[in-house]
Amino acid sequence: MSSKKVLSGAAAIIMVLLISMLIINGCARKTVSTGKAATYVGSAKCKECHEKLYEGWRSTMHPYKFMDALPENVVADFDKNNTFTAGDYTTKMSRKGDEFFITTIGKDNKEDTYKVKYLIGSVWKQRFVTEFPNGGLHTLPVQWNAATGGWVDYHGLKEHKPGDGKYWSDKTMTYQFNCTGCHNTGSEFTYDTATDTFKDTKWADKGVSCEACHGPGSNHIKAEGEELARTIVNPAKIFDPRRAAMVCGQCHTRGKSTGKLFDFQNPEYPVGYKPGGLLTFIFEEKPGVNPDGGTSRQHHQQYIDWEKSTHAQTGVKCWDCHYTHRQGTSNRYQTKLPGSLLCKNCHIDVEKTGVHGIHSTNNCIGCHMAPAAKSATPGDIHNHSFKVMSPHETIKLGKDQPNSCNLCHYHKDDKPEDLAKILDDIKSKGWSGKKDKKAYKTQ
Ligand code: HEC
Ligand code: HEC
Ligand code: HEC
Ligand code: HEC
Ligand code: HEC
Ligand code: HEC
Ligand code: HEC
Ligand code: HEC
């Protein structure tokens, strides 16, 4: 291709982008009564007119991602099971009245006692944030795993040393640069490179709230009539399914911003993204993957998985399966229907033949959304490419490569080779029910 063609191709793409950006963002700016770009107002304001949605949202996990370190929010054990040893050093957790402390090795290799100011999470795991005198928020190096009820190394203690850039107390490791964009809504801070100080760290909401998915609402709350819809983003009305799913994908992804903030660091969340906009140019995806190079090994990569799926191609989006603020209380994963019923609601014609005839109960999720990635413990996060992870890959790449079948058939006698053979036989000969069941006996 000649360089001219490339250029005109790029220009055409930019034109399309500009036009679509105008459609999505521009109208809002032009027509609002105030004429000003919208700012964040916080969920309490939205509640004034959308009370039922507000209550529905409060019953999901999104509001509670980042909390003050109050006794009612702490799920970790600071009283009895309250030490963690790495090498020959033991980190200690303690409590005085309603305050929580962690004693560990920090800056300059010195032991110190840090007051926990904020908490992150509670479902899979909980982490603890402290504030340094320069205003930098740092995530302390131990983590509480909810399912197993124990302390583990989060960042630093085993693999890193103070000053190597990856140790929890290093200046590159602040909550402001590495976390806030995905765990708070409408966050702001300033950073002075010369003195290494943070100022005015704040957010419109501590957790993931209305405006994270609908965009800043200051113009909307003053709007009337037709302007009501023009001043706020309804993700369901974003025409292109990929751009629509980016509303969720701004956080359910992994990588780095392409632009630097304060000339210093490329934050690990997409700086400058607003619902309705594009992630493509402002964020570089860097997923943590299995040996096959494609399937997710780490958590918060649901959007990256989804992009590869037939669902993405055909426009089945996150909220076709998940709700974000329905009335009534929420289930753990915010799914619209439980288990396989969710899939069967659309896939009404999956017959119990071939591979779908193996099991007495057809657990779609077990095979098509294998719990193969890790948040706190291996296998607590589901594959969102909806592709079956085959035992053939495990045979090819070794034990480190998980597969859908062995995640249930995990007994040592359930060899990937035997499970792969079942799949091959089904492909060539079909599945003849009972007879084949005898040939392969689960342990
Ligand atoms: C003063 C009342 C009021 C406040 C405050 C308010 N809204 Fe609305 N909102 C409305 C009305 C009225 C509508 C249009 C009718 C409807 O859908 O209920 C609307 C519609 C919406 C829609 C749907 C737009 C569409 O195109 O379908 C969204 C999304 C929305 N609001 C989000 C928010 C968010 C987020 C906040 C807080 C930042 C908020 N609203 C605060 C009154 C309000
Ligand atoms: C790109 C967005 C993004 C960034 C950056 C990010 N997270 Fe998260 N985090 C998520 C999402 C999304 C989830 C939930 C889904 C999942 O785990 O797959 C999550 C889950 C968590 C959980 C578990 C919550 C629970 O209830 O168990 C903790 C703890 C956590 N993150 C801490 C952090 C810390 C500390 C940082 C900064 C070092 C950080 N995250 C950076 C998006 C992000
Ligand atoms: C995690 C993302 C997310 C959060 C947080 C969120 N919403 Fe939504 N909201 C959506 C999506 C996606 C849709 C469109 C699809 C749907 O209706 O489920 C929507 C639809 C809406 C609508 C229009 C449709 C309807 O049901 O009336 C309103 C109004 C709205 N949201 C208000 C709010 C308010 C108010 C809050 C905070 C209390 C909030 N949303 C929090 C994602 C979110
Ligand atoms: C601003 C960042 C952000 C946005 C935007 C966002 N999420 Fe999340 N989401 C999170 C974080 C952080 C968690 C971790 C929750 C926890 O600690 O349990 C989470 C958790 C979840 C969960 C798991 C529920 C649970 O047990 O916590 C689902 C499902 C989910 N999000 C779906 C969505 C969907 C669908 C959208 C888009 C409509 C969306 N999210 C938009 C950050 C975000
Ligand atoms: C909102 C409707 C809807 C829901 C819910 C849904 N799907 Fe789909 N699915 C589709 C559509 C549409 C396609 C693409 C057309 C087709 O192949 O049938 C598709 C395609 C697929 C494919 C790929 C087929 C191929 O030939 O590449 C798989 C696998 C799949 N879905 C599995 C699931 C599973 C597992 C669930 C439940 C977790 C589920 N789907 C839930 C609508 C849905
Ligand atoms: C024992 C594991 C297993 C279970 C359980 C399972 N599938 Fe599949 N499914 C497969 C395999 C293997 C394929 C072949 C394609 C592949 O390798 O991804 C497949 C293919 C599909 C396809 C692609 C089109 C087709 O029919 O060939 C769809 C759609 C699908 N499954 C949906 C479902 C749904 C819906 C459920 C639950 C009712 C389900 N599957 C349960 C393993 C399973
Ligand atoms: C076809 C249905 C479907 C679609 C589309 C879908 N999910 Fe899920 N999601 C599920 C199911 C099913 C679970 C697991 C629930 C269970 O085991 O009961 C899940 C679990 C999750 C969880 C909990 C952590 C994990 O991965 O196990 C998060 C977070 C999540 N989804 C976010 C998203 C986001 C973001 C999108 C869009 C990029 C999305 N989902 C698209 C069906 C879907
Ligand atoms: C969600 C868990 C789960 C997953 C995923 C799963 N299995 Fe199974 N499998 C079972 C259970 C439970 C049984 C026994 C009851 C039954 O037949 O449903 C079984 C039975 C079988 C049998 C019949 C042998 C017997 O003792 O009845 C075969 C063959 C089999 N599985 C192969 C596979 C293959 C191949 C895969 C991957 C494509 C797979 N399974 C994935 C749970 C699972």
GROMACS .gro file of C-alpha atoms in nm, residues 3-394:
model
  392
    3SER     CA    1   0.188   0.591   0.200
    4LYS     CA    2  -0.079   0.817   0.052
    5LYS     CA    3  -0.339   0.544   0.079
    6VAL     CA    4  -0.247   0.473   0.436
    7LEU     CA    5  -0.284   0.841   0.512
    8SER     CA    6  -0.621   0.877   0.350
    9GLY     CA    7  -0.734   0.558   0.523
   10ALA     CA    8  -0.625   0.702   0.855
   11ALA     CA    9  -0.794   1.033   0.774
   12ALA     CA   10  -1.116   0.852   0.694
   13ILE     CA   11  -1.102   0.666   1.021
   14ILE     CA   12  -1.036   0.988   1.209
   15MET     CA   13  -1.329   1.155   1.031
   16VAL     CA   14  -1.561   0.873   1.129
   17LEU     CA   15  -1.433   0.890   1.485
   18LEU     CA   16  -1.475   1.265   1.503
   19ILE     CA   17  -1.825   1.247   1.366
   20SER     CA   18  -1.925   0.970   1.604
   21MET     CA   19  -1.762   1.152   1.895
   22LEU     CA   20  -1.966   1.458   1.805
   23ILE     CA   21  -2.279   1.248   1.798
   24ILE     CA   22  -2.205   1.098   2.136
   25ASN     CA   23  -2.043   1.382   2.327
   26GLY     CA   24  -2.085   1.694   2.119
   27CYS     CA   25  -2.461   1.731   2.124
   28ALA     CA   26  -2.459   1.727   2.498
   29ARG     CA   27  -2.215   2.015   2.511
   30LYS     CA   28  -2.393   2.226   2.251
   31THR     CA   29  -2.746   2.203   2.381
   32VAL     CA   30  -2.712   2.215   2.756
   33SER     CA   31  -2.849   2.518   2.921
   34THR     CA   32  -2.525   2.596   3.098
   35GLY     CA   33  -2.310   2.531   2.790
   36LYS     CA   34  -2.036   2.394   3.013
   37ALA     CA   35  -1.866   2.054   3.002
   38ALA     CA   36  -2.030   1.835   3.265
   39THR     CA   37  -1.864   1.756   3.596
   40TYR     CA   38  -1.921   1.479   3.854
   41VAL     CA   39  -2.190   1.536   4.115
   42GLY     CA   40  -2.200   1.205   4.307
   43SER     CA   41  -2.465   0.934   4.341
   44ALA     CA   42  -2.655   1.104   4.626
   45LYS     CA   43  -2.773   1.361   4.367
   46CYS     CA   44  -2.893   1.091   4.127
   47LYS     CA   45  -3.088   0.933   4.410
   48GLU     CA   46  -3.309   1.242   4.435
   49CYS     CA   47  -3.486   1.145   4.111
   50HIS     CA   48  -3.387   0.781   4.047
   51GLU     CA   49  -3.441   0.632   4.389
   52LYS     CA   50  -3.535   0.278   4.278
   53LEU     CA   51  -3.228   0.245   4.054
   54TYR     CA   52  -3.019   0.386   4.336
   55GLU     CA   53  -3.144   0.119   4.577
   56GLY     CA   54  -3.087  -0.151   4.311
   57TRP     CA   55  -2.732  -0.030   4.259
   58ARG     CA   56  -2.669  -0.029   4.638
   59SER     CA   57  -2.755  -0.401   4.641
   60THR     CA   58  -2.471  -0.481   4.395
   61MET     CA   59  -2.101  -0.491   4.486
   62HIS     CA   60  -2.002  -0.188   4.278
   63PRO     CA   61  -2.061   0.077   4.549
   64TYR     CA   62  -1.837  -0.096   4.802
   65LYS     CA   63  -1.508  -0.122   4.624
   66PHE     CA   64  -1.332   0.138   4.824
   67MET     CA   65  -1.434   0.212   5.180
   68ASP     CA   66  -1.322   0.385   5.495
   69ALA     CA   67  -1.144   0.149   5.735
   70LEU     CA   68  -1.439   0.118   5.973
   71PRO     CA   69  -1.487  -0.196   6.184
   72GLU     CA   70  -1.809  -0.289   5.999
   73ASN     CA   71  -1.622  -0.292   5.665
   74VAL     CA   72  -1.319  -0.497   5.771
   75VAL     CA   73  -1.356  -0.867   5.682
   76ALA     CA   74  -0.994  -0.955   5.765
   77ASP     CA   75  -0.875  -1.089   6.101
   78PHE     CA   76  -0.670  -0.826   6.287
   79ASP     CA   77  -0.714  -0.994   6.625
   80LYS     CA   78  -0.616  -1.363   6.624
   81ASN     CA   79  -0.492  -1.489   6.289
   82ASN     CA   80  -0.297  -1.164   6.253
   83THR     CA   81   0.058  -1.231   6.130
   84PHE     CA   82   0.214  -1.310   5.794
   85THR     CA   83   0.569  -1.440   5.756
   86ALA     CA   84   0.775  -1.405   5.439
   87GLY     CA   85   1.139  -1.516   5.460
   88ASP     CA   86   1.254  -1.435   5.813
   89TYR     CA   87   1.031  -1.130   5.863
   90THR     CA   88   0.684  -1.135   6.014
   91THR     CA   89   0.432  -0.862   5.928
   92LYS     CA   90   0.186  -0.795   6.212
   93MET     CA   91  -0.172  -0.674   6.199
   94SER     CA   92  -0.327  -0.504   6.502
   95ARG     CA   93  -0.630  -0.311   6.620
   96LYS     CA   94  -0.673  -0.030   6.874
   97GLY     CA   95  -1.036   0.046   6.938
   98ASP     CA   96  -1.187   0.120   6.599
   99GLU     CA   97  -0.852   0.174   6.424
  100PHE     CA   98  -0.649  -0.081   6.227
  101PHE     CA   99  -0.270  -0.098   6.186
  102ILE     CA  100  -0.014  -0.299   5.989
  103THR     CA  101   0.349  -0.322   6.104
  104THR     CA  102   0.585  -0.409   5.820
  105ILE     CA  103   0.901  -0.312   5.630
  106GLY     CA  104   0.855   0.009   5.432
  107LYS     CA  105   1.068   0.289   5.292
  108ASP     CA  106   1.445   0.264   5.336
  109ASN     CA  107   1.405  -0.094   5.457
  110LYS     CA  108   1.276   0.025   5.796
  111GLU     CA  109   1.005  -0.131   6.007
  112ASP     CA  110   0.712   0.099   6.079
  113THR     CA  111   0.350   0.082   6.188
  114TYR     CA  112   0.103   0.211   5.928
  115LYS     CA  113  -0.254   0.312   5.999
  116VAL     CA  114  -0.507   0.164   5.758
  117LYS     CA  115  -0.707   0.451   5.610
  118TYR     CA  116  -0.909   0.278   5.338
  119LEU     CA  117  -1.014  -0.075   5.242
  120ILE     CA  118  -1.053  -0.220   4.894
  121GLY     CA  119  -1.279  -0.517   4.828
  122SER     CA  120  -1.439  -0.787   5.039
  123VAL     CA  121  -1.578  -1.049   4.800
  124TRP     CA  122  -1.263  -1.226   4.685
  125LYS     CA  123  -1.007  -1.042   4.891
  126GLN     CA  124  -0.943  -0.732   5.094
  127ARG     CA  125  -0.651  -0.491   5.062
  128PHE     CA  126  -0.547  -0.205   5.288
  129VAL     CA  127  -0.450   0.148   5.195
  130THR     CA  128  -0.241   0.384   5.404
  131GLU     CA  129  -0.152   0.749   5.349
  132PHE     CA  130   0.210   0.868   5.345
  133PRO     CA  131   0.303   1.218   5.469
  134ASN     CA  132   0.345   1.334   5.104
  135GLY     CA  133  -0.021   1.251   5.034
  136GLY     CA  134   0.063   0.936   4.840
  137LEU     CA  135  -0.180   0.651   4.909
  138HIS     CA  136  -0.009   0.311   4.920
  139THR     CA  137  -0.158  -0.037   4.928
  140LEU     CA  138   0.001  -0.229   5.215
  141PRO     CA  139   0.184  -0.549   5.118
  142VAL     CA  140  -0.047  -0.808   5.272
  143GLN     CA  141  -0.387  -0.922   5.147
  144TRP     CA  142  -0.671  -1.109   5.316
  145ASN     CA  143  -0.826  -1.389   5.106
  146ALA     CA  144  -1.196  -1.423   5.182
  147ALA     CA  145  -1.256  -1.781   5.065
  148THR     CA  146  -0.963  -1.933   5.253
  149GLY     CA  147  -0.963  -1.688   5.544
  150GLY     CA  148  -0.593  -1.617   5.550
  151TRP     CA  149  -0.321  -1.357   5.487
  152VAL     CA  150  -0.110  -1.376   5.170
  153ASP     CA  151   0.168  -1.169   5.014
  154TYR     CA  152   0.019  -0.897   4.798
  155HIS     CA  153   0.301  -0.691   4.668
  156GLY     CA  154   0.660  -0.687   4.761
  157LEU     CA  155   0.736  -0.901   5.061
  158LYS     CA  156   0.849  -1.211   4.874
  159GLU     CA  157   0.972  -1.083   4.541
  160HIS     CA  158   1.070  -0.720   4.586
  161LYS     CA  159   1.293  -0.496   4.793
  162PRO     CA  160   1.237  -0.133   4.894
  163GLY     CA  161   1.352   0.094   4.614
  164ASP     CA  162   1.334  -0.155   4.324
  165GLY     CA  163   1.030   0.026   4.183
  166LYS     CA  164   0.784  -0.254   4.257
  167TYR     CA  165   0.796  -0.254   4.634
  168TRP     CA  166   0.472  -0.137   4.792
  169SER     CA  167   0.621   0.177   4.949
  170ASP     CA  168   0.807   0.290   4.634
  171LYS     CA  169   0.693   0.616   4.480
  172THR     CA  170   0.583   0.438   4.161
  173MET     CA  171   0.339   0.226   4.362
  174THR     CA  172   0.068   0.472   4.462
  175TYR     CA  173  -0.303   0.409   4.465
  176GLN     CA  174  -0.344   0.735   4.274
  177PHE     CA  175  -0.148   0.608   3.973
  178ASN     CA  176  -0.232   0.240   3.983
  179CYS     CA  177  -0.584   0.195   4.113
  180THR     CA  178  -0.812   0.497   4.163
  181GLY     CA  179  -0.949   0.513   3.806
  182CYS     CA  180  -1.111   0.169   3.842
  183HIS     CA  181  -1.209   0.169   4.208
  184ASN     CA  182  -1.349   0.522   4.251
  185THR     CA  183  -1.573   0.750   4.047
  186GLY     CA  184  -1.473   1.099   3.935
  187SER     CA  185  -1.133   1.087   4.105
  188GLU     CA  186  -0.897   1.383   4.104
  189PHE     CA  187  -0.553   1.460   4.241
  190THR     CA  188  -0.252   1.673   4.162
  191TYR     CA  189   0.107   1.558   4.178
  192ASP     CA  190   0.417   1.773   4.202
  193THR     CA  191   0.708   1.591   4.040
  194ALA     CA  192   0.972   1.820   4.187
  195THR     CA  193   0.874   1.757   4.549
  196ASP     CA  194   0.700   1.421   4.502
  197THR     CA  195   0.382   1.537   4.674
  198PHE     CA  196   0.018   1.461   4.610
  199LYS     CA  197  -0.250   1.720   4.678
  200ASP     CA  198  -0.630   1.729   4.675
  201THR     CA  199  -0.689   1.359   4.623
  202LYS     CA  200  -1.066   1.327   4.607
  203TRP     CA  201  -1.352   1.156   4.429
  204ALA     CA  202  -1.722   1.213   4.365
  205ASP     CA  203  -1.798   0.864   4.503
  206LYS     CA  204  -1.575   0.619   4.680
  207GLY     CA  205  -1.697   0.316   4.484
  208VAL     CA  206  -1.807   0.246   4.126
  209SER     CA  207  -2.115   0.464   4.098
  210CYS     CA  208  -2.372   0.600   3.853
  211GLU     CA  209  -2.142   0.843   3.676
  212ALA     CA  210  -1.872   0.580   3.612
  213CYS     CA  211  -2.115   0.421   3.364
  214HIS     CA  212  -2.329   0.721   3.267
  215GLY     CA  213  -2.069   0.998   3.255
  216PRO     CA  214  -2.056   1.315   3.464
  217GLY     CA  215  -2.405   1.441   3.546
  218SER     CA  216  -2.389   1.812   3.642
  219ASN     CA  217  -2.571   1.921   3.325
  220HIS     CA  218  -2.826   1.639   3.343
  221ILE     CA  219  -2.942   1.726   3.694
  222LYS     CA  220  -3.032   2.075   3.571
  223ALA     CA  221  -3.183   1.966   3.240
  224GLU     CA  222  -3.546   1.951   3.136
  225GLY     CA  223  -3.748   1.792   2.857
  226GLU     CA  224  -3.544   1.673   2.562
  227GLU     CA  225  -3.221   1.781   2.724
  228LEU     CA  226  -3.256   1.515   2.993
  229ALA     CA  227  -3.154   1.237   2.754
  230ARG     CA  228  -2.894   1.449   2.572
  231THR     CA  229  -2.706   1.537   2.889
  232ILE     CA  230  -2.638   1.186   3.012
  233VAL     CA  231  -2.512   0.863   2.852
  234ASN     CA  232  -2.744   0.563   2.844
  235PRO     CA  233  -2.509   0.275   2.751
  236ALA     CA  234  -2.801   0.084   2.596
  237LYS     CA  235  -2.831   0.362   2.336
  238ILE     CA  236  -2.468   0.351   2.220
  239PHE     CA  237  -2.504   0.210   1.872
  240ASP     CA  238  -2.177   0.020   1.826
  241PRO     CA  239  -2.173  -0.281   2.066
  242ARG     CA  240  -1.797  -0.263   2.122
  243ARG     CA  241  -1.803   0.102   2.210
  244ALA     CA  242  -2.101   0.032   2.432
  245ALA     CA  243  -1.923  -0.251   2.615
  246MET     CA  244  -1.626  -0.019   2.671
  247VAL     CA  245  -1.841   0.141   2.942
  248CYS     CA  246  -1.768  -0.175   3.142
  249GLY     CA  247  -1.439  -0.239   2.962
  250GLN     CA  248  -1.283   0.081   3.103
  251CYS     CA  249  -1.237  -0.115   3.430
  252HIS     CA  250  -1.285  -0.481   3.344
  253THR     CA  251  -0.957  -0.474   3.153
  254ARG     CA  252  -0.584  -0.479   3.226
  255GLY     CA  253  -0.302  -0.267   3.086
  256LYS     CA  254  -0.172   0.088   3.085
  257SER     CA  255  -0.278   0.432   2.967
  258THR     CA  256  -0.090   0.533   2.655
  259GLY     CA  257  -0.049   0.887   2.792
  260LYS     CA  258   0.162   0.988   3.090
  261LEU     CA  259   0.009   1.174   3.383
  262PHE     CA  260   0.216   1.455   3.536
  263ASP     CA  261   0.500   1.358   3.304
  264PHE     CA  262   0.567   1.071   3.534
  265GLN     CA  263   0.376   0.749   3.494
  266ASN     CA  264   0.138   0.570   3.260
  267PRO     CA  265  -0.148   0.486   3.498
  268GLU     CA  266  -0.295   0.137   3.494
  269TYR     CA  267  -0.644   0.271   3.423
  270PRO     CA  268  -0.763   0.454   3.110
  271VAL     CA  269  -0.701   0.823   3.186
  272GLY     CA  270  -0.951   1.052   3.015
  273TYR     CA  271  -1.206   0.787   2.920
  274LYS     CA  272  -1.572   0.890   2.949
  275PRO     CA  273  -1.872   0.663   2.881
  276GLY     CA  274  -1.960   0.687   2.513
  277GLY     CA  275  -1.596   0.742   2.415
  278LEU     CA  276  -1.336   0.500   2.282
  279LEU     CA  277  -1.071   0.312   2.474
  280THR     CA  278  -0.879   0.217   2.163
  281PHE     CA  279  -0.623   0.497   2.151
  282ILE     CA  280  -0.592   0.583   2.517
  283PHE     CA  281  -0.533   0.239   2.664
  284GLU     CA  282  -0.298  -0.044   2.575
  285GLU     CA  283  -0.427  -0.384   2.685
  286LYS     CA  284  -0.174  -0.605   2.862
  287PRO     CA  285  -0.361  -0.910   2.981
  288GLY     CA  286  -0.205  -1.174   3.205
  289VAL     CA  287  -0.249  -1.496   3.004
  290ASN     CA  288  -0.205  -1.872   3.027
  291PRO     CA  289   0.069  -2.055   2.830
  292ASP     CA  290  -0.168  -2.068   2.528
  293GLY     CA  291  -0.112  -1.692   2.500
  294GLY     CA  292  -0.481  -1.611   2.476
  295THR     CA  293  -0.695  -1.722   2.771
  296SER     CA  294  -0.698  -1.510   3.087
  297ARG     CA  295  -0.490  -1.606   3.388
  298GLN     CA  296  -0.546  -1.286   3.585
  299HIS     CA  297  -0.861  -1.110   3.698
  300HIS     CA  298  -1.035  -0.793   3.571
  301GLN     CA  299  -0.993  -0.899   3.207
  302GLN     CA  300  -1.357  -0.982   3.127
  303TYR     CA  301  -1.372  -0.720   2.853
  304ILE     CA  302  -1.051  -0.845   2.688
  305ASP     CA  303  -1.193  -1.200   2.685
  306TRP     CA  304  -1.528  -1.080   2.556
  307GLU     CA  305  -1.371  -0.891   2.264
  308LYS     CA  306  -1.260  -1.229   2.122
  309SER     CA  307  -1.602  -1.389   2.146
  310THR     CA  308  -1.881  -1.454   1.898
  311HIS     CA  309  -2.095  -1.266   2.148
  312ALA     CA  310  -1.891  -0.951   2.079
  313GLN     CA  311  -1.926  -1.000   1.704
  314THR     CA  312  -2.302  -1.042   1.729
  315GLY     CA  313  -2.355  -0.765   1.984
  316VAL     CA  314  -2.434  -0.965   2.299
  317LYS     CA  315  -2.308  -0.722   2.563
  318CYS     CA  316  -2.222  -0.737   2.931
  319TRP     CA  317  -2.566  -0.616   3.036
  320ASP     CA  318  -2.748  -0.877   2.829
  321CYS     CA  319  -2.624  -1.114   3.102
  322HIS     CA  320  -2.555  -0.887   3.401
  323TYR     CA  321  -2.772  -0.623   3.563
  324THR     CA  322  -2.622  -0.320   3.730
  325HIS     CA  323  -2.920  -0.180   3.923
  326ARG     CA  324  -3.231  -0.390   3.907
  327GLN     CA  325  -3.489  -0.369   4.180
  328GLY     CA  326  -3.462  -0.614   4.467
  329THR     CA  327  -3.147  -0.765   4.609
  330SER     CA  328  -2.857  -0.870   4.396
  331ASN     CA  329  -2.699  -1.213   4.348
  332ARG     CA  330  -2.324  -1.246   4.379
  333TYR     CA  331  -2.246  -1.211   4.009
  334GLN     CA  332  -2.537  -0.984   3.919
  335THR     CA  333  -2.652  -1.230   3.649
  336LYS     CA  334  -3.000  -1.189   3.505
  337LEU     CA  335  -3.077  -1.561   3.541
  338PRO     CA  336  -2.898  -1.829   3.746
  339GLY     CA  337  -2.653  -2.080   3.594
  340SER     CA  338  -2.737  -2.241   3.259
  341LEU     CA  339  -3.081  -2.080   3.248
  342LEU     CA  340  -2.905  -1.758   3.150
  343CYS     CA  341  -2.761  -1.924   2.837
  344LYS     CA  342  -3.070  -2.130   2.754
  345ASN     CA  343  -3.278  -1.815   2.753
  346CYS     CA  344  -3.115  -1.733   2.417
  347HIS     CA  345  -2.968  -2.070   2.310
  348ILE     CA  346  -3.295  -2.255   2.296
  349ASP     CA  347  -3.174  -2.507   2.037
  350VAL     CA  348  -2.867  -2.668   2.200
  351GLU     CA  349  -2.951  -3.037   2.177
  352LYS     CA  350  -2.836  -3.310   2.413
  353THR     CA  351  -2.629  -3.483   2.147
  354GLY     CA  352  -2.257  -3.498   2.076
  355VAL     CA  353  -2.050  -3.319   2.336
  356HIS     CA  354  -2.370  -3.173   2.479
  357GLY     CA  355  -2.494  -3.524   2.554
  358ILE     CA  356  -2.212  -3.626   2.790
  359HIS     CA  357  -2.353  -3.492   3.113
  360SER     CA  358  -2.683  -3.553   3.280
  361THR     CA  359  -2.705  -3.184   3.367
  362ASN     CA  360  -2.564  -2.958   3.100
  363ASN     CA  361  -2.366  -2.698   3.292
  364CYS     CA  362  -2.298  -2.447   3.014
  365ILE     CA  363  -2.085  -2.225   3.237
  366GLY     CA  364  -1.854  -2.508   3.353
  367CYS     CA  365  -1.743  -2.576   2.994
  368HIS     CA  366  -1.792  -2.243   2.813
  369MET     CA  367  -1.691  -2.009   3.095
  370ALA     CA  368  -1.435  -2.220   3.276
  371PRO     CA  369  -1.328  -2.068   3.610
  372ALA     CA  370  -0.967  -2.062   3.497
  373ALA     CA  371  -0.836  -1.721   3.608
  374LYS     CA  372  -0.739  -1.592   3.950
  375SER     CA  373  -0.830  -1.302   4.175
  376ALA     CA  374  -0.751  -1.438   4.523
  377THR     CA  375  -0.735  -1.814   4.465
  378PRO     CA  376  -0.686  -2.002   4.136
  379GLY     CA  377  -1.015  -2.057   3.953
  380ASP     CA  378  -1.225  -1.786   4.116
  381ILE     CA  379  -1.273  -1.588   3.791
  382HIS     CA  380  -1.462  -1.704   3.479
  383ASN     CA  381  -1.343  -1.714   3.117
  384HIS     CA  382  -1.547  -1.458   2.921
  385SER     CA  383  -1.449  -1.570   2.570
  386PHE     CA  384  -1.720  -1.837   2.603
  387LYS     CA  385  -1.489  -2.081   2.423
  388VAL     CA  386  -1.433  -2.424   2.571
  389MET     CA  387  -1.077  -2.460   2.699
  390SER     CA  388  -0.971  -2.794   2.555
  391PRO     CA  389  -0.767  -3.069   2.725
  392HIS     CA  390  -0.569  -3.087   2.398
  393GLU     CA  391  -0.406  -2.757   2.496
  394THR     CA  392  -0.302  -2.897   2.834
   0.00000   0.00000   0.00000
